[in-house]
mmCIF file of C-alpha atoms in Angstrom:
data_model
loop_
_atom_site.group_PDB
_atom_site.id
_atom_site.type_symbol
_atom_site.label_atom_id
_atom_site.label_comp_id
_atom_site.label_asym_id
_atom_site.label_seq_id
_atom_site.Cartn_x
_atom_site.Cartn_y
_atom_site.Cartn_z
ATOM 1 C CA MET A 180 -12.257 19.684 27.225
ATOM 2 C CA SER A 181 -8.789 20.501 29.230
ATOM 3 C CA VAL A 182 -5.800 21.221 27.206
ATOM 4 C CA ASN A 183 -3.800 18.553 25.714
ATOM 5 C CA SER A 184 -6.375 15.793 26.948
ATOM 6 C CA LYS A 185 -6.431 14.062 23.680
ATOM 7 C CA ARG A 186 -3.237 12.170 23.185
ATOM 8 C CA VAL A 187 -1.737 11.386 19.848
ATOM 9 C CA PHE A 188 1.827 9.829 19.086
ATOM 10 C CA TYR A 189 3.641 8.493 16.371
ATOM 11 C CA VAL A 190 7.068 6.517 15.674
ATOM 12 C CA LYS A 191 9.960 7.917 13.748
ATOM 13 C CA TYR A 192 7.761 9.750 10.912
ATOM 14 C CA LEU A 193 4.718 10.987 9.589
ATOM 15 C CA ALA A 194 3.645 11.557 5.906
ATOM 16 C CA ASN A 195 4.113 15.079 5.653
ATOM 17 C CA PRO A 196 4.870 17.923 8.540
ATOM 18 C CA ILE A 197 1.142 19.276 7.495
ATOM 19 C CA TYR A 198 -0.087 16.769 10.060
ATOM 20 C CA ILE A 199 1.891 18.398 12.649
ATOM 21 C CA ASP A 200 0.703 21.606 11.721
ATOM 22 C CA ILE A 201 -2.976 20.671 11.789
ATOM 23 C CA LEU A 202 -2.881 18.937 15.008
ATOM 24 C CA LYS A 203 -0.989 21.827 16.591
ATOM 25 C CA ALA A 204 -3.956 24.152 15.944
ATOM 26 C CA ARG A 205 -5.955 22.163 18.407
ATOM 27 C CA PRO A 206 -5.189 22.862 22.042
ATOM 28 C CA ASP A 207 -7.052 20.128 23.681
ATOM 29 C CA VAL A 208 -4.628 17.420 21.308
ATOM 30 C CA ARG A 209 -1.025 16.372 22.341
ATOM 31 C CA LEU A 210 1.035 14.951 20.112
ATOM 32 C CA ASP A 211 4.090 12.900 20.919
ATOM 33 C CA ARG A 212 6.945 11.580 18.957
ATOM 34 C CA ILE A 213 8.756 8.325 19.900
ATOM 35 C CA GLU A 214 11.692 7.049 17.814
ATOM 36 C CA ASN A 215 12.429 3.275 17.275
ATOM 37 C CA GLU A 216 15.378 3.474 19.514
ATOM 38 C CA SER A 217 13.670 5.378 22.208
ATOM 39 C CA PRO A 218 14.213 3.969 25.555
ATOM 40 C CA GLU A 219 11.082 2.127 27.466
ATOM 41 C CA ASP A 220 11.373 4.486 30.265
ATOM 42 C CA PHE A 221 10.470 7.530 27.697
ATOM 43 C CA TYR A 222 7.934 5.736 25.596
ATOM 44 C CA ALA A 223 6.050 3.538 28.284
ATOM 45 C CA PRO A 224 4.063 6.590 29.465
ATOM 46 C CA ILE A 225 3.203 7.879 26.010
ATOM 47 C CA LEU A 226 1.772 4.502 25.056
ATOM 48 C CA SER A 227 -0.260 4.061 28.381
ATOM 49 C CA ALA A 228 -1.898 7.358 28.020
ATOM 50 C CA ALA A 229 -2.314 7.471 24.062
ATOM 51 C CA HIS A 230 -5.655 7.746 22.758
ATOM 52 C CA VAL A 231 -4.463 7.500 18.689
ATOM 53 C CA TYR A 232 -1.611 5.611 17.218
ATOM 54 C CA GLN A 233 -0.506 7.380 13.780
ATOM 55 C CA ILE A 234 1.499 4.443 12.571
ATOM 56 C CA GLY A 235 3.590 4.362 9.539
ATOM 57 C CA ALA A 236 2.555 2.041 6.781
ATOM 58 C CA ALA A 237 6.010 0.291 5.768
ATOM 59 C CA ARG A 238 6.698 -2.772 8.012
ATOM 60 C CA ASP A 239 10.080 -2.706 7.896
ATOM 61 C CA GLU A 240 10.781 1.024 8.762
ATOM 62 C CA LEU A 241 9.196 0.364 12.178
ATOM 63 C CA ALA A 242 10.718 -1.385 15.239
ATOM 64 C CA PRO A 243 8.852 -4.812 15.770
ATOM 65 C CA HIS A 244 7.923 -3.788 19.385
ATOM 66 C CA PHE A 245 5.628 -0.930 17.940
ATOM 67 C CA HIS A 246 3.911 -2.907 15.471
ATOM 68 C CA VAL A 247 0.320 -3.119 16.774
ATOM 69 C CA ASP A 248 -0.225 -6.257 18.045
ATOM 70 C CA ALA A 249 -1.898 -8.195 21.265
ATOM 71 C CA ALA A 250 1.519 -7.167 23.024
ATOM 72 C CA LEU A 251 1.410 -3.584 22.403
ATOM 73 C CA LEU A 252 -2.263 -3.198 22.888
ATOM 74 C CA LYS A 253 -1.517 -4.363 26.497
ATOM 75 C CA ARG A 254 0.598 -1.592 27.069
ATOM 76 C CA THR A 255 -2.009 0.992 25.419
ATOM 77 C CA PRO A 256 -5.299 0.507 27.645
ATOM 78 C CA ASN A 257 -6.303 3.957 26.684
ATOM 79 C CA LEU A 258 -5.982 3.566 22.865
ATOM 80 C CA LEU A 259 -9.106 4.138 20.652
ATOM 81 C CA LEU A 260 -7.698 4.423 17.147
ATOM 82 C CA VAL A 261 -5.070 3.124 15.036
ATOM 83 C CA SER A 262 -4.404 5.258 12.009
ATOM 84 C CA SER A 263 -2.159 4.252 9.269
ATOM 85 C CA ASN A 264 0.001 7.016 7.336
ATOM 86 C CA GLY A 265 -0.962 5.012 4.216
ATOM 87 C CA ALA A 266 -3.405 2.952 2.386
ATOM 88 C CA GLY A 267 -1.697 -0.213 3.525
ATOM 89 C CA PHE A 268 -1.508 -1.346 7.134
ATOM 90 C CA ASP A 269 0.891 -3.963 7.321
ATOM 91 C CA PRO A 270 2.053 -3.228 10.932
ATOM 92 C CA VAL A 271 -1.221 -3.619 11.951
ATOM 93 C CA ASP A 272 -2.944 -6.660 13.435
ATOM 94 C CA VAL A 273 -6.495 -5.657 12.729
ATOM 95 C CA GLU A 274 -8.080 -8.766 14.511
ATOM 96 C CA ALA A 275 -6.215 -7.950 17.748
ATOM 97 C CA CYS A 276 -7.643 -4.359 17.394
ATOM 98 C CA THR A 277 -10.827 -5.417 17.120
ATOM 99 C CA ASP A 278 -10.637 -7.913 20.225
ATOM 100 C CA ALA A 279 -9.730 -4.921 21.950
ATOM 101 C CA GLY A 280 -12.185 -2.559 20.805
ATOM 102 C CA VAL A 281 -9.637 -0.426 19.043
ATOM 103 C CA LEU A 282 -10.990 1.167 15.690
ATOM 104 C CA VAL A 283 -8.216 0.892 12.560
ATOM 105 C CA VAL A 284 -8.331 3.536 9.439
ATOM 106 C CA ASN A 285 -6.068 4.242 7.077
ATOM 107 C CA GLN A 286 -5.647 6.925 4.093
ATOM 108 C CA SER A 287 -7.042 4.943 1.318
ATOM 109 C CA GLY A 288 -7.395 6.932 -1.999
ATOM 110 C CA GLY A 289 -4.736 9.828 -0.701
ATOM 111 C CA ASN A 290 -1.869 8.644 -2.826
ATOM 112 C CA ALA A 291 -4.007 6.996 -5.683
ATOM 113 C CA HIS A 292 -2.728 9.227 -8.572
ATOM 114 C CA SER A 293 0.845 8.723 -7.878
ATOM 115 C CA VAL A 294 0.445 5.190 -7.371
ATOM 116 C CA ALA A 295 -1.520 4.526 -10.738
ATOM 117 C CA GLU A 296 1.091 7.041 -12.752
ATOM 118 C CA HIS A 297 3.962 4.771 -11.361
ATOM 119 C CA ALA A 298 2.303 1.540 -12.460
ATOM 120 C CA LEU A 299 1.690 3.164 -15.860
ATOM 121 C CA ALA A 300 5.246 4.305 -16.117
ATOM 122 C CA MET A 301 6.385 0.745 -15.356
ATOM 123 C CA MET A 302 4.045 -0.489 -17.915
ATOM 124 C CA LEU A 303 5.391 1.987 -20.271
ATOM 125 C CA THR A 304 9.107 1.379 -19.568
ATOM 126 C CA LEU A 305 8.976 -2.127 -19.943
ATOM 127 C CA SER A 306 7.039 -2.580 -23.072
ATOM 128 C CA LYS A 307 9.366 0.158 -24.939
ATOM 129 C CA ARG A 308 12.328 -1.938 -23.204
ATOM 130 C CA ILE A 309 13.552 1.332 -21.967
ATOM 131 C CA ILE A 310 15.180 -0.013 -18.841
ATOM 132 C CA GLN A 311 17.093 -2.702 -20.996
ATOM 133 C CA SER A 312 18.365 0.014 -23.510
ATOM 134 C CA ASP A 313 19.526 2.046 -20.650
ATOM 135 C CA ARG A 314 21.613 -0.539 -19.146
ATOM 136 C CA ARG A 315 23.246 -1.730 -22.590
ATOM 137 C CA LEU A 316 24.263 1.780 -23.438
ATOM 138 C CA ARG A 317 25.796 2.248 -19.984
ATOM 139 C CA ARG A 318 27.864 -1.063 -20.292
ATOM 140 C CA GLU A 319 28.271 -1.607 -23.862
ATOM 141 C CA SER A 320 29.618 0.009 -27.124
ATOM 142 C CA ASN A 321 27.869 -0.375 -30.576
ATOM 143 C CA VAL A 322 24.477 -1.382 -29.153
ATOM 144 C CA ASN A 323 22.469 -2.981 -31.727
ATOM 145 C CA ARG A 324 19.126 -1.097 -31.421
ATOM 146 C CA ASN A 325 17.407 -3.901 -33.595
ATOM 147 C CA GLU A 326 17.909 -6.151 -30.501
ATOM 148 C CA LEU A 327 16.015 -3.959 -28.428
ATOM 149 C CA VAL A 328 12.651 -3.739 -30.328
ATOM 150 C CA GLY A 329 9.653 -2.889 -28.104
ATOM 151 C CA ASN A 330 6.025 -2.978 -28.327
ATOM 152 C CA GLU A 331 3.322 -0.325 -28.113
ATOM 153 C CA ILE A 332 0.765 -0.500 -25.522
ATOM 154 C CA GLU A 333 -1.909 1.226 -27.457
ATOM 155 C CA HIS A 334 -5.042 -1.122 -27.624
ATOM 156 C CA LYS A 335 -3.474 -3.853 -25.549
ATOM 157 C CA THR A 336 -5.248 -5.654 -22.607
ATOM 158 C CA VAL A 337 -4.401 -4.787 -18.835
ATOM 159 C CA GLY A 338 -5.703 -7.089 -16.123
ATOM 160 C CA ILE A 339 -6.258 -5.134 -12.799
ATOM 161 C CA VAL A 340 -6.305 -6.964 -9.668
ATOM 162 C CA GLY A 341 -8.324 -5.197 -7.242
ATOM 163 C CA LEU A 342 -10.231 -2.260 -8.578
ATOM 164 C CA GLY A 343 -10.330 0.146 -5.625
ATOM 165 C CA ASN A 344 -9.066 3.733 -5.272
ATOM 166 C CA VAL A 345 -5.795 2.842 -7.305
ATOM 167 C CA GLY A 346 -7.054 0.409 -9.408
ATOM 168 C CA ARG A 347 -9.792 2.646 -10.801
ATOM 169 C CA ARG A 348 -7.113 5.345 -11.563
ATOM 170 C CA ILE A 349 -5.110 2.816 -13.425
ATOM 171 C CA ALA A 350 -7.957 1.745 -15.397
ATOM 172 C CA ALA A 351 -8.921 5.192 -16.402
ATOM 173 C CA LEU A 352 -5.258 5.950 -17.512
ATOM 174 C CA CYS A 353 -5.197 3.002 -19.391
ATOM 175 C CA LYS A 354 -8.388 3.362 -21.337
ATOM 176 C CA GLY A 355 -8.215 7.149 -21.676
ATOM 177 C CA LEU A 356 -4.763 7.626 -23.012
ATOM 178 C CA PHE A 357 -4.322 4.483 -24.930
ATOM 179 C CA GLY A 358 -7.513 2.933 -25.374
ATOM 180 C CA MET A 359 -6.632 -0.442 -23.430
ATOM 181 C CA LYS A 360 -8.980 -3.255 -22.851
ATOM 182 C CA VAL A 361 -9.706 -3.479 -19.003
ATOM 183 C CA LEU A 362 -9.950 -6.817 -17.261
ATOM 184 C CA ALA A 363 -10.528 -6.542 -13.585
ATOM 185 C CA TYR A 364 -10.848 -9.158 -10.731
ATOM 186 C CA ASP A 365 -11.944 -7.831 -7.362
ATOM 187 C CA PRO A 366 -14.276 -10.370 -5.391
ATOM 188 C CA TYR A 367 -15.609 -7.556 -3.117
ATOM 189 C CA LEU A 368 -17.235 -5.460 -6.098
ATOM 190 C CA THR A 369 -20.075 -6.459 -8.569
ATOM 191 C CA ALA A 370 -19.831 -6.515 -12.001
ATOM 192 C CA GLU A 371 -22.021 -3.174 -12.259
ATOM 193 C CA VAL A 372 -19.663 -1.407 -9.923
ATOM 194 C CA MET A 373 -16.363 -2.515 -11.689
ATOM 195 C CA ALA A 374 -18.200 -1.465 -14.938
ATOM 196 C CA GLU A 375 -18.797 2.013 -13.592
ATOM 197 C CA ARG A 376 -15.040 2.145 -12.426
ATOM 198 C CA GLY A 377 -13.832 0.964 -16.153
ATOM 199 C CA GLY A 378 -13.324 -2.398 -15.700
ATOM 200 C CA GLU A 379 -14.900 -5.763 -17.086
ATOM 201 C CA LYS A 380 -15.173 -8.259 -14.128
ATOM 202 C CA VAL A 381 -13.784 -11.477 -14.662
ATOM 203 C CA GLU A 382 -12.298 -14.254 -12.447
ATOM 204 C CA LEU A 383 -8.446 -14.152 -11.996
ATOM 205 C CA ASP A 384 -7.619 -17.095 -14.089
ATOM 206 C CA GLU A 385 -9.185 -15.699 -17.023
ATOM 207 C CA LEU A 386 -7.479 -12.438 -16.405
ATOM 208 C CA LEU A 387 -4.220 -13.894 -16.295
ATOM 209 C CA ARG A 388 -4.463 -15.683 -19.335
ATOM 210 C CA ARG A 389 -5.926 -12.879 -21.511
ATOM 211 C CA ALA A 390 -4.019 -9.886 -20.306
ATOM 212 C CA ASP A 391 -0.858 -8.389 -21.717
ATOM 213 C CA PHE A 392 -0.126 -6.730 -18.449
ATOM 214 C CA VAL A 393 -1.104 -7.951 -15.047
ATOM 215 C CA SER A 394 -1.166 -4.927 -12.228
ATOM 216 C CA ILE A 395 -1.558 -5.692 -8.764
ATOM 217 C CA SER A 396 -3.470 -2.977 -6.523
ATOM 218 C CA CYS A 397 -5.391 -5.183 -4.103
ATOM 219 C CA PRO A 398 -4.633 -4.953 -0.179
ATOM 220 C CA LEU A 399 -2.545 -7.829 1.424
ATOM 221 C CA ASP A 400 -4.653 -9.859 3.704
ATOM 222 C CA LYS A 401 -5.300 -13.522 4.366
ATOM 223 C CA ARG A 402 -6.901 -14.090 1.122
ATOM 224 C CA SER A 403 -4.422 -12.293 -0.960
ATOM 225 C CA ARG A 404 -1.155 -13.168 0.715
ATOM 226 C CA ASN A 405 0.431 -15.707 -2.108
ATOM 227 C CA MET A 406 -2.264 -15.214 -4.804
ATOM 228 C CA ILE A 407 0.032 -15.082 -7.263
ATOM 229 C CA SER A 408 2.520 -17.934 -7.396
ATOM 230 C CA THR A 409 3.674 -20.715 -9.644
ATOM 231 C CA ARG A 410 0.581 -21.594 -10.900
ATOM 232 C CA GLU A 411 -0.974 -18.258 -11.607
ATOM 233 C CA PHE A 412 2.470 -17.224 -13.441
ATOM 234 C CA GLY A 413 2.203 -20.207 -15.460
ATOM 235 C CA LEU A 414 -1.277 -18.804 -16.715
ATOM 236 C CA MET A 415 -0.017 -15.620 -18.086
ATOM 237 C CA GLN A 416 1.292 -15.322 -21.727
ATOM 238 C CA PRO A 417 4.812 -15.581 -22.495
ATOM 239 C CA HIS A 418 4.688 -11.843 -23.918
ATOM 240 C CA ALA A 419 2.969 -10.445 -20.754
ATOM 241 C CA TYR A 420 4.541 -8.436 -18.060
ATOM 242 C CA PHE A 421 3.678 -8.687 -14.362
ATOM 243 C CA ILE A 422 3.388 -5.143 -12.511
ATOM 244 C CA THR A 423 2.880 -4.781 -8.764
ATOM 245 C CA THR A 424 2.633 -1.346 -6.737
ATOM 246 C CA ALA A 425 0.385 -2.953 -4.015
ATOM 247 C CA ARG A 426 2.329 -5.004 -1.104
ATOM 248 C CA GLY A 427 5.098 -7.428 -0.927
ATOM 249 C CA PHE A 428 3.708 -11.334 -0.254
ATOM 250 C CA ILE A 429 0.813 -10.848 -2.659
ATOM 251 C CA HIS A 430 3.285 -12.799 -5.067
ATOM 252 C CA ASP A 431 5.790 -15.180 -4.591
ATOM 253 C CA GLU A 432 9.114 -13.581 -5.266
ATOM 254 C CA ASP A 433 10.700 -17.152 -5.669
ATOM 255 C CA ALA A 434 7.834 -18.457 -7.997
ATOM 256 C CA LEU A 435 8.115 -14.975 -9.972
ATOM 257 C CA LEU A 436 12.031 -15.379 -10.255
ATOM 258 C CA GLN A 437 11.511 -19.103 -11.908
ATOM 259 C CA ALA A 438 9.036 -17.765 -14.186
ATOM 260 C CA LEU A 439 11.504 -15.056 -15.344
ATOM 261 C CA ARG A 440 14.362 -17.560 -15.833
ATOM 262 C CA ASP A 441 12.089 -20.133 -17.556
ATOM 263 C CA LYS A 442 10.887 -17.038 -19.867
ATOM 264 C CA ARG A 443 7.230 -18.071 -19.185
ATOM 265 C CA ILE A 444 6.597 -14.151 -18.910
ATOM 266 C CA ALA A 445 8.371 -11.265 -20.540
ATOM 267 C CA GLY A 446 9.361 -9.336 -17.611
ATOM 268 C CA ALA A 447 8.086 -7.682 -14.441
ATOM 269 C CA GLY A 448 7.862 -4.104 -12.617
ATOM 270 C CA LEU A 449 8.366 -4.489 -8.894
ATOM 271 C CA ASP A 450 7.667 -1.648 -6.339
ATOM 272 C CA VAL A 451 7.031 -3.870 -3.376
ATOM 273 C CA TRP A 452 9.043 -6.619 -1.741
ATOM 274 C CA SER A 453 8.776 -9.036 1.094
ATOM 275 C CA LYS A 454 11.767 -7.502 2.616
ATOM 276 C CA GLU A 455 11.815 -3.934 2.122
ATOM 277 C CA PRO A 456 14.266 -2.653 0.430
ATOM 278 C CA PRO A 457 15.762 -5.640 -0.987
ATOM 279 C CA ALA A 458 19.424 -6.509 -0.777
ATOM 280 C CA PRO A 459 21.377 -5.099 -3.877
ATOM 281 C CA GLU A 460 21.967 -9.170 -4.557
ATOM 282 C CA HIS A 461 18.646 -9.911 -4.824
ATOM 283 C CA PRO A 462 18.107 -12.440 -7.745
ATOM 284 C CA LEU A 463 15.163 -10.557 -9.140
ATOM 285 C CA LEU A 464 17.303 -7.295 -9.185
ATOM 286 C CA GLN A 465 20.035 -8.985 -11.254
ATOM 287 C CA LEU A 466 17.735 -9.327 -14.176
ATOM 288 C CA ASP A 467 17.453 -7.349 -16.850
ATOM 289 C CA ASN A 468 13.733 -7.654 -17.722
ATOM 290 C CA VAL A 469 12.954 -6.474 -14.157
ATOM 291 C CA LEU A 470 12.161 -2.768 -13.379
ATOM 292 C CA ALA A 471 12.441 -2.145 -9.911
ATOM 293 C CA SER A 472 11.957 0.501 -7.097
ATOM 294 C CA PRO A 473 11.570 0.668 -3.257
ATOM 295 C CA HIS A 474 8.056 0.980 -2.586
ATOM 296 C CA THR A 475 7.979 4.760 -3.979
ATOM 297 C CA ALA A 476 5.111 4.419 -6.160
ATOM 298 C CA GLY A 477 2.939 6.645 -3.584
ATOM 299 C CA VAL A 478 5.911 8.835 -2.480
ATOM 300 C CA THR A 479 5.691 11.955 -4.297
ATOM 301 C CA ILE A 480 5.587 15.341 -2.728
ATOM 302 C CA GLU A 481 1.965 15.750 -3.531
ATOM 303 C CA ALA A 482 0.667 12.331 -2.580
ATOM 304 C CA ARG A 483 2.708 12.828 0.874
ATOM 305 C CA GLN A 484 0.970 16.137 1.580
ATOM 306 C CA ASN A 485 -2.340 14.824 0.729
ATOM 307 C CA MET A 486 -2.115 11.786 2.938
ATOM 308 C CA GLY A 487 -0.640 13.972 5.895
ATOM 309 C CA ARG A 488 -3.402 16.372 5.511
ATOM 310 C CA ILE A 489 -6.250 13.675 5.219
ATOM 311 C CA ALA A 490 -4.730 11.760 8.213
ATOM 312 C CA ALA A 491 -4.699 14.551 10.268
ATOM 313 C CA GLU A 492 -8.259 15.666 9.314
ATOM 314 C CA GLN A 493 -9.599 12.135 9.879
ATOM 315 C CA VAL A 494 -7.659 11.801 13.396
ATOM 316 C CA LEU A 495 -9.381 15.075 14.383
ATOM 317 C CA ASP A 496 -12.827 13.983 13.115
ATOM 318 C CA THR A 497 -12.728 10.829 15.362
ATOM 319 C CA LEU A 498 -11.298 12.499 18.405
ATOM 320 C CA ASP A 499 -14.407 15.087 18.135
ATOM 321 C CA GLY A 500 -16.892 12.078 18.008
ATOM 322 C CA LYS A 501 -17.466 11.554 14.384
ATOM 323 C CA ARG A 502 -17.428 8.453 12.210
ATOM 324 C CA PRO A 503 -14.507 8.391 10.136
ATOM 325 C CA PRO A 504 -14.910 7.492 6.432
ATOM 326 C CA ARG A 505 -12.024 4.952 6.089
ATOM 327 C CA ILE A 506 -12.516 2.532 8.513
ATOM 328 C CA ILE A 507 -10.618 -1.011 8.277
ATOM 329 C CA ASN A 508 -12.699 -3.019 10.961
ATOM 330 C CA PRO A 509 -16.176 -1.506 10.986
ATOM 331 C CA GLU A 510 -17.602 -4.552 12.820
ATOM 332 C CA VAL A 511 -15.654 -2.936 16.056
ATOM 333 C CA TRP A 512 -17.653 0.114 16.142
ATOM 334 C CA PRO A 513 -20.308 -0.601 19.024
ATOM 335 C CA ARG A 514 -17.298 -1.899 21.188
ATOM 336 C CA TYR A 515 -15.193 1.306 20.353
ATOM 337 C CA ALA A 516 -18.397 3.501 20.904
ATOM 338 C CA GLU A 517 -18.607 2.267 24.304
ATOM 339 C CA ARG A 518 -15.036 2.855 25.031
ATOM 340 C CA PHE A 519 -14.996 6.215 23.667
ATOM 341 C CA LYS A 520 -17.851 7.624 25.608
ATOM 342 C CA GLN A 521 -15.922 6.031 28.724
ATOM 343 C CA ALA A 522 -13.057 8.157 27.498
ATOM 344 C CA PHE A 523 -14.697 11.477 26.612
ATOM 345 C CA GLY A 524 -18.108 11.055 27.988
ATOM 346 C CA VAL A 525 -20.148 11.553 24.772
ATOM 347 C CA THR A 526 -21.134 8.829 22.476
ATOM 348 C CA PRO A 527 -19.604 8.878 18.849
ATOM 349 C CA GLN A 528 -21.922 9.154 15.833
#
């Protein structure tokens, strides 16, 4: 294989510089960087020659014309692989990639510990009313602590929506540290698998009715979009908390706002938003029983390094003709394999 014959590009950022270090060790791979503001005469040749697009997972951090859709795929005739920096892949039209014979992979599991810890931190902060206590102390004198009585989470019930890499880690922490009962809703897993991962399989309505904490950990797709709205918040217990470290648009923000204003639920911990980051005047940010973060659950030093490493390793394995472990659209494999052989003269295994 000639020098720099395999072309990889990214726009704006990578999870961690370790990605660059790993790819630099391969003389047959060329890595190009594009900025959101790069002129077309600069990026058009890069897109045209590229075999791999290492794409950011956050939709609002990437210029719309660099989202992977049918229009971009027309400009990347040699593209074989779209690799998300994270577990999510919001800027990628997976169906369009499948139609074009392009494989889509993510880095699922790479930040599971960080995201699960964040979810648990939100549960503790809300139940102990730490956020309200902090705000009261900063703006009032003679705060009455008896107005800030919280609750323990020991032996409470957590309902986890999505028992994948993050969800199963949340289950392990909740059970192992606090002896919590874990209910789980995941239509893609059997009751046996969910039991092995620490959760009791239930339907979504039952989970919402029984849980003291509802934690969202599933991907955003057609099935999960607006899955939690007015009806679902109405099923939750008045003392329950809603936690999400998954993706915006899985829950309806307007419905959540109304549920909080009507005191149908006790509070919410929100790491993901329909627009990221949310504006300071966002109505949910005006409520003292809302704990907010700007999609930083998986943003830790350890997680970023891990994500960068596994992303680079998965890209190189794929370019070497191996089947990657984190495929989002496995149905595209036969068509992808044909295109890979046309590009590199070998059939991927």
